[in-house]
Short mmCIF file of C-alpha atoms in Angstrom, two decimals:
data_model
loop_
_atom_site.label_atom_id
_atom_site.label_comp_id
_atom_site.label_asym_id
_atom_site.label_seq_id
_atom_site.Cartn_x
_atom_site.Cartn_y
_atom_site.Cartn_z
CA MET L 17 0.00 0.00 0.00
CA SER L 18 1.53 3.29 -1.03
CA ASN L 19 0.96 6.60 0.65
CA ALA L 20 -0.88 7.75 -2.47
CA ARG L 21 -3.55 5.21 -1.68
CA ALA L 22 -3.45 5.74 2.03
CA THR L 23 -3.68 9.50 2.29
CA HIS L 24 -5.44 10.66 -0.84
CA PRO L 25 -9.04 9.48 -0.67
CA THR L 26 -10.04 10.66 -4.14
CA ARG L 27 -7.62 8.07 -5.49
CA ARG L 28 -9.05 5.17 -3.58
CA GLY L 29 -7.10 2.58 -5.55
CA VAL L 30 -8.16 -0.83 -6.71
CA LEU L 31 -10.53 -2.11 -4.04
CA ALA L 32 -10.90 -5.76 -3.17
CA ALA L 33 -14.19 -7.56 -3.81
CA GLY L 34 -16.56 -6.60 -1.03
CA GLY L 35 -18.32 -9.89 -0.44
CA ALA L 36 -19.87 -12.63 -2.55
CA LEU L 37 -23.21 -12.74 -0.77
CA GLY L 38 -26.27 -11.34 -2.49
CA LEU L 39 -28.07 -8.61 -0.59
CA GLY L 40 -30.96 -10.93 0.25
CA ALA L 41 -28.62 -13.41 1.91
CA VAL L 42 -26.92 -10.62 3.81
CA LEU L 43 -30.19 -9.24 5.08
CA ALA L 44 -31.24 -12.69 6.16
CA ALA L 45 -28.00 -13.05 8.08
CA CYS L 46 -28.76 -9.89 10.02
CA GLY L 47 -31.48 -11.44 12.12
CA ASP L 48 -33.29 -9.03 14.40
CA ASP L 49 -31.72 -5.80 15.58
CA ASP L 50 -32.42 -5.98 19.26
CA GLY L 51 -28.74 -6.08 20.20
CA LYS L 52 -28.95 -9.43 21.98
CA SER L 53 -25.55 -10.35 20.60
CA GLY L 54 -23.95 -8.22 23.24
CA GLY L 55 -21.86 -5.09 23.57
CA SER L 56 -19.87 -3.71 26.47
CA GLU L 57 -21.55 -3.32 29.84
CA SER L 58 -21.56 0.44 29.38
CA THR L 59 -23.23 0.26 25.98
CA LYS L 60 -25.69 -2.37 27.20
CA ALA L 61 -26.74 -0.03 29.97
CA ALA L 62 -26.92 2.90 27.60
CA ALA L 63 -29.03 0.96 25.12
CA LYS L 64 -31.84 0.69 27.65
CA SER L 65 -32.18 4.43 27.96
CA GLY L 66 -32.80 5.44 24.29
CA PRO L 67 -33.77 7.15 22.06
CA TRP L 68 -30.65 8.25 20.18
CA THR L 69 -30.09 11.07 17.71
CA PHE L 70 -26.82 12.26 16.19
CA LYS L 71 -26.14 14.69 13.34
CA ASP L 72 -22.88 13.79 11.64
CA ASP L 73 -20.47 15.84 9.56
CA ARG L 74 -22.32 15.03 6.33
CA GLY L 75 -25.31 16.83 7.77
CA THR L 76 -27.06 13.47 8.12
CA THR L 77 -29.15 12.95 11.24
CA VAL L 78 -29.39 9.38 12.47
CA LYS L 79 -32.32 8.58 14.74
CA LEU L 80 -32.73 5.30 16.61
CA ASP L 81 -35.13 4.26 19.34
CA ARG L 82 -32.23 3.54 21.66
CA ILE L 83 -28.54 4.28 22.06
CA PRO L 84 -26.59 1.89 19.81
CA ALA L 85 -25.28 -1.23 21.54
CA ASN L 86 -23.80 -2.97 18.51
CA ILE L 87 -21.36 -0.44 17.09
CA VAL L 88 -19.11 -1.19 14.13
CA ALA L 89 -16.40 1.35 13.37
CA PHE L 90 -13.24 2.08 11.45
CA THR L 91 -10.33 1.01 13.64
CA GLY L 92 -9.14 4.54 14.40
CA VAL L 93 -12.65 5.60 15.40
CA ALA L 94 -13.01 2.54 17.61
CA ALA L 95 -9.70 3.42 19.29
CA ALA L 96 -10.89 6.96 19.95
CA LEU L 97 -14.21 5.78 21.37
CA HIS L 98 -12.32 3.30 23.56
CA ASP L 99 -10.43 6.21 25.11
CA TYR L 100 -13.81 7.62 26.12
CA GLY L 101 -15.08 4.33 27.54
CA VAL L 102 -17.25 3.34 24.59
CA GLU L 103 -16.55 -0.10 23.12
CA VAL L 104 -17.45 -1.48 19.69
CA LYS L 105 -18.53 -4.91 18.45
CA GLY L 106 -16.70 -4.85 15.14
CA VAL L 107 -13.91 -2.98 13.39
CA PHE L 108 -12.60 -2.54 9.86
CA GLY L 109 -9.26 -1.09 8.84
CA PRO L 110 -5.69 -1.70 10.09
CA THR L 111 -6.21 -3.51 13.39
CA THR L 112 -3.40 -6.04 13.72
CA THR L 113 0.09 -6.29 12.26
CA LYS L 114 1.42 -9.33 10.43
CA ALA L 115 2.92 -10.37 13.75
CA GLY L 116 -0.54 -10.35 15.30
CA LYS L 117 0.09 -7.31 17.49
CA ALA L 118 -2.13 -4.25 17.70
CA ASP L 119 -1.65 -1.90 14.77
CA VAL L 120 -0.67 1.67 15.62
CA GLN L 121 -4.14 2.77 14.53
CA ALA L 122 -5.76 0.53 17.15
CA GLY L 123 -4.39 2.63 20.01
CA ASP L 124 -5.05 1.09 23.42
CA MET L 125 -7.94 -1.04 22.24
CA ASP L 126 -7.80 -4.76 23.00
CA VAL L 127 -7.81 -6.03 19.42
CA SER L 128 -8.78 -9.54 20.51
CA LYS L 129 -12.26 -8.41 21.52
CA PRO L 130 -14.00 -6.85 18.48
CA THR L 131 -14.76 -8.83 15.34
CA VAL L 132 -12.35 -7.74 12.61
CA LEU L 133 -14.25 -7.36 9.34
CA GLY L 134 -11.19 -6.44 7.31
CA ASN L 135 -7.62 -5.62 8.20
CA GLU L 136 -6.49 -4.15 4.89
CA TRP L 137 -7.66 -1.69 2.27
CA GLY L 138 -10.62 -3.07 0.32
CA GLN L 139 -11.43 -5.79 2.85
CA PHE L 140 -14.87 -5.79 4.48
CA ASN L 141 -16.59 -9.08 5.31
CA ILE L 142 -20.28 -8.33 4.77
CA GLU L 143 -21.42 -11.69 6.13
CA LYS L 144 -19.60 -11.13 9.44
CA TYR L 145 -20.90 -7.57 9.53
CA ALA L 146 -24.49 -8.71 9.08
CA ALA L 147 -24.07 -11.36 11.78
CA LEU L 148 -23.19 -8.63 14.28
CA ALA L 149 -26.68 -7.14 13.82
CA PRO L 150 -25.11 -3.67 13.69
CA ASP L 151 -26.99 -0.70 15.08
CA VAL L 152 -24.65 1.83 13.46
CA LEU L 153 -21.49 2.00 11.35
CA ILE L 154 -19.04 4.83 12.07
CA SER L 155 -16.03 6.01 10.09
CA THR L 156 -13.98 9.09 9.40
CA MET L 157 -14.09 11.09 6.16
CA PHE L 158 -11.10 12.45 4.22
CA ASP L 159 -13.03 14.40 1.60
CA SER L 160 -15.90 16.85 1.24
CA ALA L 161 -18.08 14.29 -0.52
CA GLY L 162 -18.81 12.30 2.62
CA THR L 163 -16.85 9.19 1.60
CA LEU L 164 -16.66 6.83 4.56
CA TRP L 165 -13.04 5.80 5.06
CA TYR L 166 -12.26 2.12 4.44
CA VAL L 167 -15.80 1.27 3.36
CA PRO L 168 -15.13 -0.37 -0.04
CA GLU L 169 -16.62 1.57 -2.93
CA GLU L 170 -17.96 -1.43 -4.81
CA SER L 171 -19.72 -2.97 -1.82
CA LYS L 172 -20.79 0.14 0.07
CA ALA L 173 -24.38 -0.09 -1.19
CA LYS L 174 -24.80 -3.52 0.43
CA ILE L 175 -22.97 -2.46 3.58
CA LEU L 176 -24.86 0.77 4.13
CA LYS L 177 -28.25 -0.93 3.74
CA LEU L 178 -27.63 -3.00 6.84
CA ALA L 179 -27.41 -0.14 9.35
CA PRO L 180 -27.35 3.65 9.43
CA SER L 181 -23.93 5.26 9.20
CA VAL L 182 -22.16 8.18 10.86
CA GLY L 183 -19.23 10.11 9.40
CA ILE L 184 -16.81 12.30 11.34
CA SER L 185 -14.75 14.63 9.16
CA VAL L 186 -10.97 14.71 9.41
CA TYR L 187 -10.65 16.80 6.26
CA ASP L 188 -9.63 20.43 5.77
CA ARG L 189 -10.06 21.48 9.40
CA GLN L 190 -7.86 21.54 12.46
CA ILE L 191 -7.43 18.89 15.15
CA PRO L 192 -9.53 20.64 17.84
CA VAL L 193 -12.62 20.69 15.61
CA SER L 194 -12.45 16.96 14.92
CA LEU L 195 -11.70 16.30 18.59
CA GLN L 196 -14.85 18.15 19.60
CA ARG L 197 -16.93 16.22 17.09
CA MET L 198 -15.57 12.83 18.15
CA LEU L 199 -16.15 13.64 21.80
CA ALA L 200 -19.71 14.75 21.02
CA LEU L 201 -20.28 11.40 19.33
CA ALA L 202 -18.78 9.51 22.27
CA VAL L 203 -20.97 11.42 24.72
CA SER L 204 -24.04 10.60 22.68
CA LEU L 205 -23.04 6.94 22.95
CA GLY L 206 -22.73 7.05 26.72
CA ALA L 207 -19.36 8.64 27.56
CA ASP L 208 -19.26 10.90 30.60
CA GLU L 209 -18.03 14.28 29.36
CA LYS L 210 -17.73 15.53 32.94
CA SER L 211 -15.46 12.72 34.05
CA ALA L 212 -12.11 13.57 35.61
CA ARG L 213 -10.35 11.46 32.99
CA ILE L 214 -11.72 13.46 30.06
CA ALA L 215 -11.14 16.76 31.83
CA GLU L 216 -7.53 15.80 32.46
CA ALA L 217 -7.04 14.65 28.86
CA LYS L 218 -8.38 17.97 27.56
CA LYS L 219 -6.10 19.94 29.87
CA LYS L 220 -3.03 17.97 28.79
CA PHE L 221 -3.91 18.57 25.13
CA GLU L 222 -4.27 22.31 25.70
CA THR L 223 -0.96 22.38 27.56
CA ALA L 224 0.76 20.51 24.74
CA ALA L 225 -0.72 22.88 22.16
CA GLU L 226 0.60 25.88 24.04
CA ARG L 227 4.01 24.23 24.33
CA LEU L 228 4.12 23.70 20.57
CA ARG L 229 3.01 27.28 19.94
CA THR L 230 5.77 28.55 22.20
CA ALA L 231 8.41 26.32 20.61
CA ALA L 232 7.42 27.35 17.09
CA LYS L 233 7.50 31.03 18.03
CA ALA L 234 10.93 30.68 19.61
CA ARG L 235 12.36 28.69 16.67
CA PRO L 236 10.69 30.05 13.49
CA GLU L 237 13.76 29.13 11.46
CA ILE L 238 13.24 25.39 12.03
CA LYS L 239 11.68 23.84 8.93
CA VAL L 240 9.48 20.78 9.38
CA LEU L 241 8.79 18.42 6.47
CA ALA L 242 5.98 15.85 6.56
CA GLY L 243 6.99 12.74 4.65
CA SER L 244 5.91 9.21 3.89
CA ALA L 245 7.89 6.39 2.34
CA SER L 246 6.95 3.68 -0.13
CA GLN L 247 9.09 1.36 -2.20
CA ASP L 248 9.59 3.73 -5.13
CA ILE L 249 8.26 7.08 -3.98
CA PHE L 250 8.78 9.56 -1.17
CA TYR L 251 5.72 11.71 -0.50
CA VAL L 252 5.91 15.27 0.85
CA SER L 253 2.62 16.46 2.33
CA GLY L 254 1.32 20.00 2.11
CA SER L 255 -0.05 21.72 5.19
CA ASN L 256 -3.60 22.07 3.86
CA LEU L 257 -6.36 19.44 4.13
CA SER L 258 -4.68 17.30 6.84
CA ILE L 259 -6.06 18.15 10.28
CA ASP L 260 -2.72 17.76 12.04
CA LEU L 261 -0.61 19.79 9.59
CA GLU L 262 -3.23 22.54 9.39
CA TYR L 263 -3.17 22.77 13.18
CA PHE L 264 0.63 22.68 13.41
CA LYS L 265 0.79 25.53 10.90
CA ALA L 266 -1.85 27.50 12.82
CA LEU L 267 0.31 27.13 15.93
CA GLY L 268 3.21 28.66 14.03
CA VAL L 269 5.18 25.62 12.90
CA ASN L 270 7.24 26.31 9.77
CA ILE L 271 5.90 23.53 7.52
CA VAL L 272 7.76 22.81 4.27
CA GLU L 273 5.31 23.23 1.40
CA PRO L 274 5.50 21.24 -1.86
CA SER L 275 5.12 23.15 -5.11
CA ALA L 276 1.62 24.40 -5.92
CA LYS L 277 1.70 22.56 -9.25
CA ALA L 278 2.56 19.26 -7.58
CA LEU L 279 -0.12 19.70 -4.94
CA LYS L 280 -2.73 20.45 -7.58
CA ALA L 281 -1.90 17.19 -9.34
CA SER L 282 -2.64 15.24 -6.14
CA GLY L 283 -5.79 17.11 -5.22
CA GLY L 284 -3.93 19.27 -2.73
CA TRP L 285 -2.42 16.55 -0.57
CA PHE L 286 1.21 15.84 -1.47
CA GLU L 287 4.04 15.79 -3.99
CA ASN L 288 5.57 12.57 -5.29
CA LEU L 289 9.36 12.49 -5.31
CA SER L 290 11.67 9.80 -6.58
CA TRP L 291 14.26 8.71 -4.05
CA GLU L 292 16.90 10.40 -6.20
CA ASN L 293 15.12 13.72 -5.58
CA VAL L 294 14.30 13.23 -1.92
CA ASP L 295 16.54 16.19 -1.06
CA LYS L 296 14.43 18.64 -3.09
CA TYR L 297 13.13 20.45 -0.01
CA PRO L 298 15.56 21.39 2.80
CA ALA L 299 14.27 20.49 6.24
CA ASP L 300 15.54 20.55 9.80
CA ILE L 301 13.00 18.04 11.11
CA ILE L 302 11.18 15.30 9.22
CA ILE L 303 7.91 13.95 10.62
CA MET L 304 7.33 10.53 9.08
CA ASP L 305 4.13 8.58 8.46
CA ASP L 306 3.95 5.93 11.19
CA ARG L 307 1.30 3.67 9.64
CA SER L 308 2.26 0.03 9.34
CA ALA L 309 1.66 -0.01 5.60
CA THR L 310 4.42 2.53 4.99
CA ILE L 311 8.17 2.04 5.19
CA GLN L 312 9.49 3.25 8.52
CA PRO L 313 12.64 5.41 8.80
CA ALA L 314 14.77 2.64 10.29
CA ASP L 315 14.01 0.44 7.28
CA ILE L 316 14.79 2.99 4.56
CA THR L 317 17.96 1.91 2.79
CA GLU L 318 18.15 4.62 0.12
CA ALA L 319 21.51 6.42 0.20
CA THR L 320 19.87 9.75 -0.64
CA TRP L 321 17.68 9.44 2.45
CA LYS L 322 20.62 8.69 4.72
CA LYS L 323 22.42 11.79 3.45
CA LEU L 324 19.60 14.17 4.37
CA PRO L 325 20.78 16.64 7.05
CA ALA L 326 17.76 15.96 9.27
CA VAL L 327 18.35 12.21 9.06
CA LYS L 328 22.07 12.53 9.80
CA ALA L 329 21.24 14.76 12.77
CA GLY L 330 18.72 12.25 14.13
CA GLN L 331 15.90 14.75 13.76
CA VAL L 332 13.22 12.39 12.44
CA ILE L 333 10.06 11.72 14.46
CA ALA L 334 6.76 9.95 13.88
CA ARG L 335 3.58 11.47 12.49
CA SER L 336 0.11 9.91 12.35
CA PRO L 337 -1.69 10.98 9.14
CA GLU L 338 -4.75 9.00 10.25
CA LEU L 339 -5.09 10.32 13.77
CA ILE L 340 -6.84 8.56 16.59
CA VAL L 341 -9.10 11.50 17.30
CA SER L 342 -9.09 11.56 21.09
CA TYR L 343 -7.42 14.08 23.37
CA ASP L 344 -5.35 11.30 24.89
CA LYS L 345 -3.85 10.22 21.56
CA CYS L 346 -3.38 13.66 19.99
CA THR L 347 -1.47 15.13 22.93
CA PRO L 348 1.77 13.13 22.37
CA LEU L 349 1.88 14.28 18.74
CA LEU L 350 2.02 17.90 19.89
CA ASP L 351 4.48 17.23 22.70
CA ASN L 352 6.81 15.22 20.47
CA LEU L 353 6.91 17.89 17.78
CA ALA L 354 7.38 20.63 20.36
CA GLU L 355 10.30 18.76 21.91
CA ALA L 356 11.85 18.15 18.49
CA ILE L 357 11.67 21.86 17.64
CA GLU L 358 12.99 22.88 21.04
CA LYS L 359 16.06 20.63 20.67
CA ALA L 360 16.57 20.84 16.91
CA LYS L 361 19.85 21.90 15.36
CA LYS L 362 19.53 24.16 12.33
CA VAL L 363 20.77 21.81 9.60
CA ALA L 364 18.76 22.69 6.49
#
């Protein structure tokens, strides 16, 4: 999986077949929707209270006669909800690594508990999904068209007929906006917004944001490049559209910008560079895509990469292009970048 597939949703790539079952068979597999198949204790309790209404970032209002008990979500969404005490029945998207460990996008979630409907791009087991008797499907959105992330294009019609869906936008806005929306969703599903844990997580995020703002103001000369590595291409991300880079820039971070022409060719997301041209943009710090489907810095063998000043200086840190949108998981991203800027040598 290249970064072009992973971070540019309008180029969704060649998607895998989304299930061989006919819609009639899938609907039959659903059974009733009374949630008897389970759910966490918190969601079971919440389901008794009903009704439930939530207006998502597509402007779609979902109304149910009770709070959903059987939630199916994109892995990153499930991880965020877990941080707020809301558990899901099923997940789709990068959940486990080839070694069987939790993928970085699974956060602190116990990946042995939910049913995994698909672990890779294009995978979504409709039969398993139907068997969960889902009350709602939740995913993020990386475009303005309301495309639900990791819901396969060719099978989405079958999938979306089985339960209502909710989309939370992580497109062309800043982290705090998406954080507020995800928390609002979690609260609607039974999370306690007034809990000490959430209050503390919010405070730590705000502290980290101020630290990054201060670091960026003190070191405006430090250039930060957002990169991602695949076998043949190195991708340089622009600061627009991505919620983390937009926020970093708003806090004053000096983000390296690809050429306008190159960004236009990718829909505004990134520029493709060959490894021979990886030194096109000088940078003091490189923040690298940490997703398991991309090549990690320690595994890059290209000589041109190793010669980069930021690499030679050890000024390469991780970045999460597909954020787990919870205060708990976003805080380290701010702290790590702030620390890198505070300690960075001017090498570009």
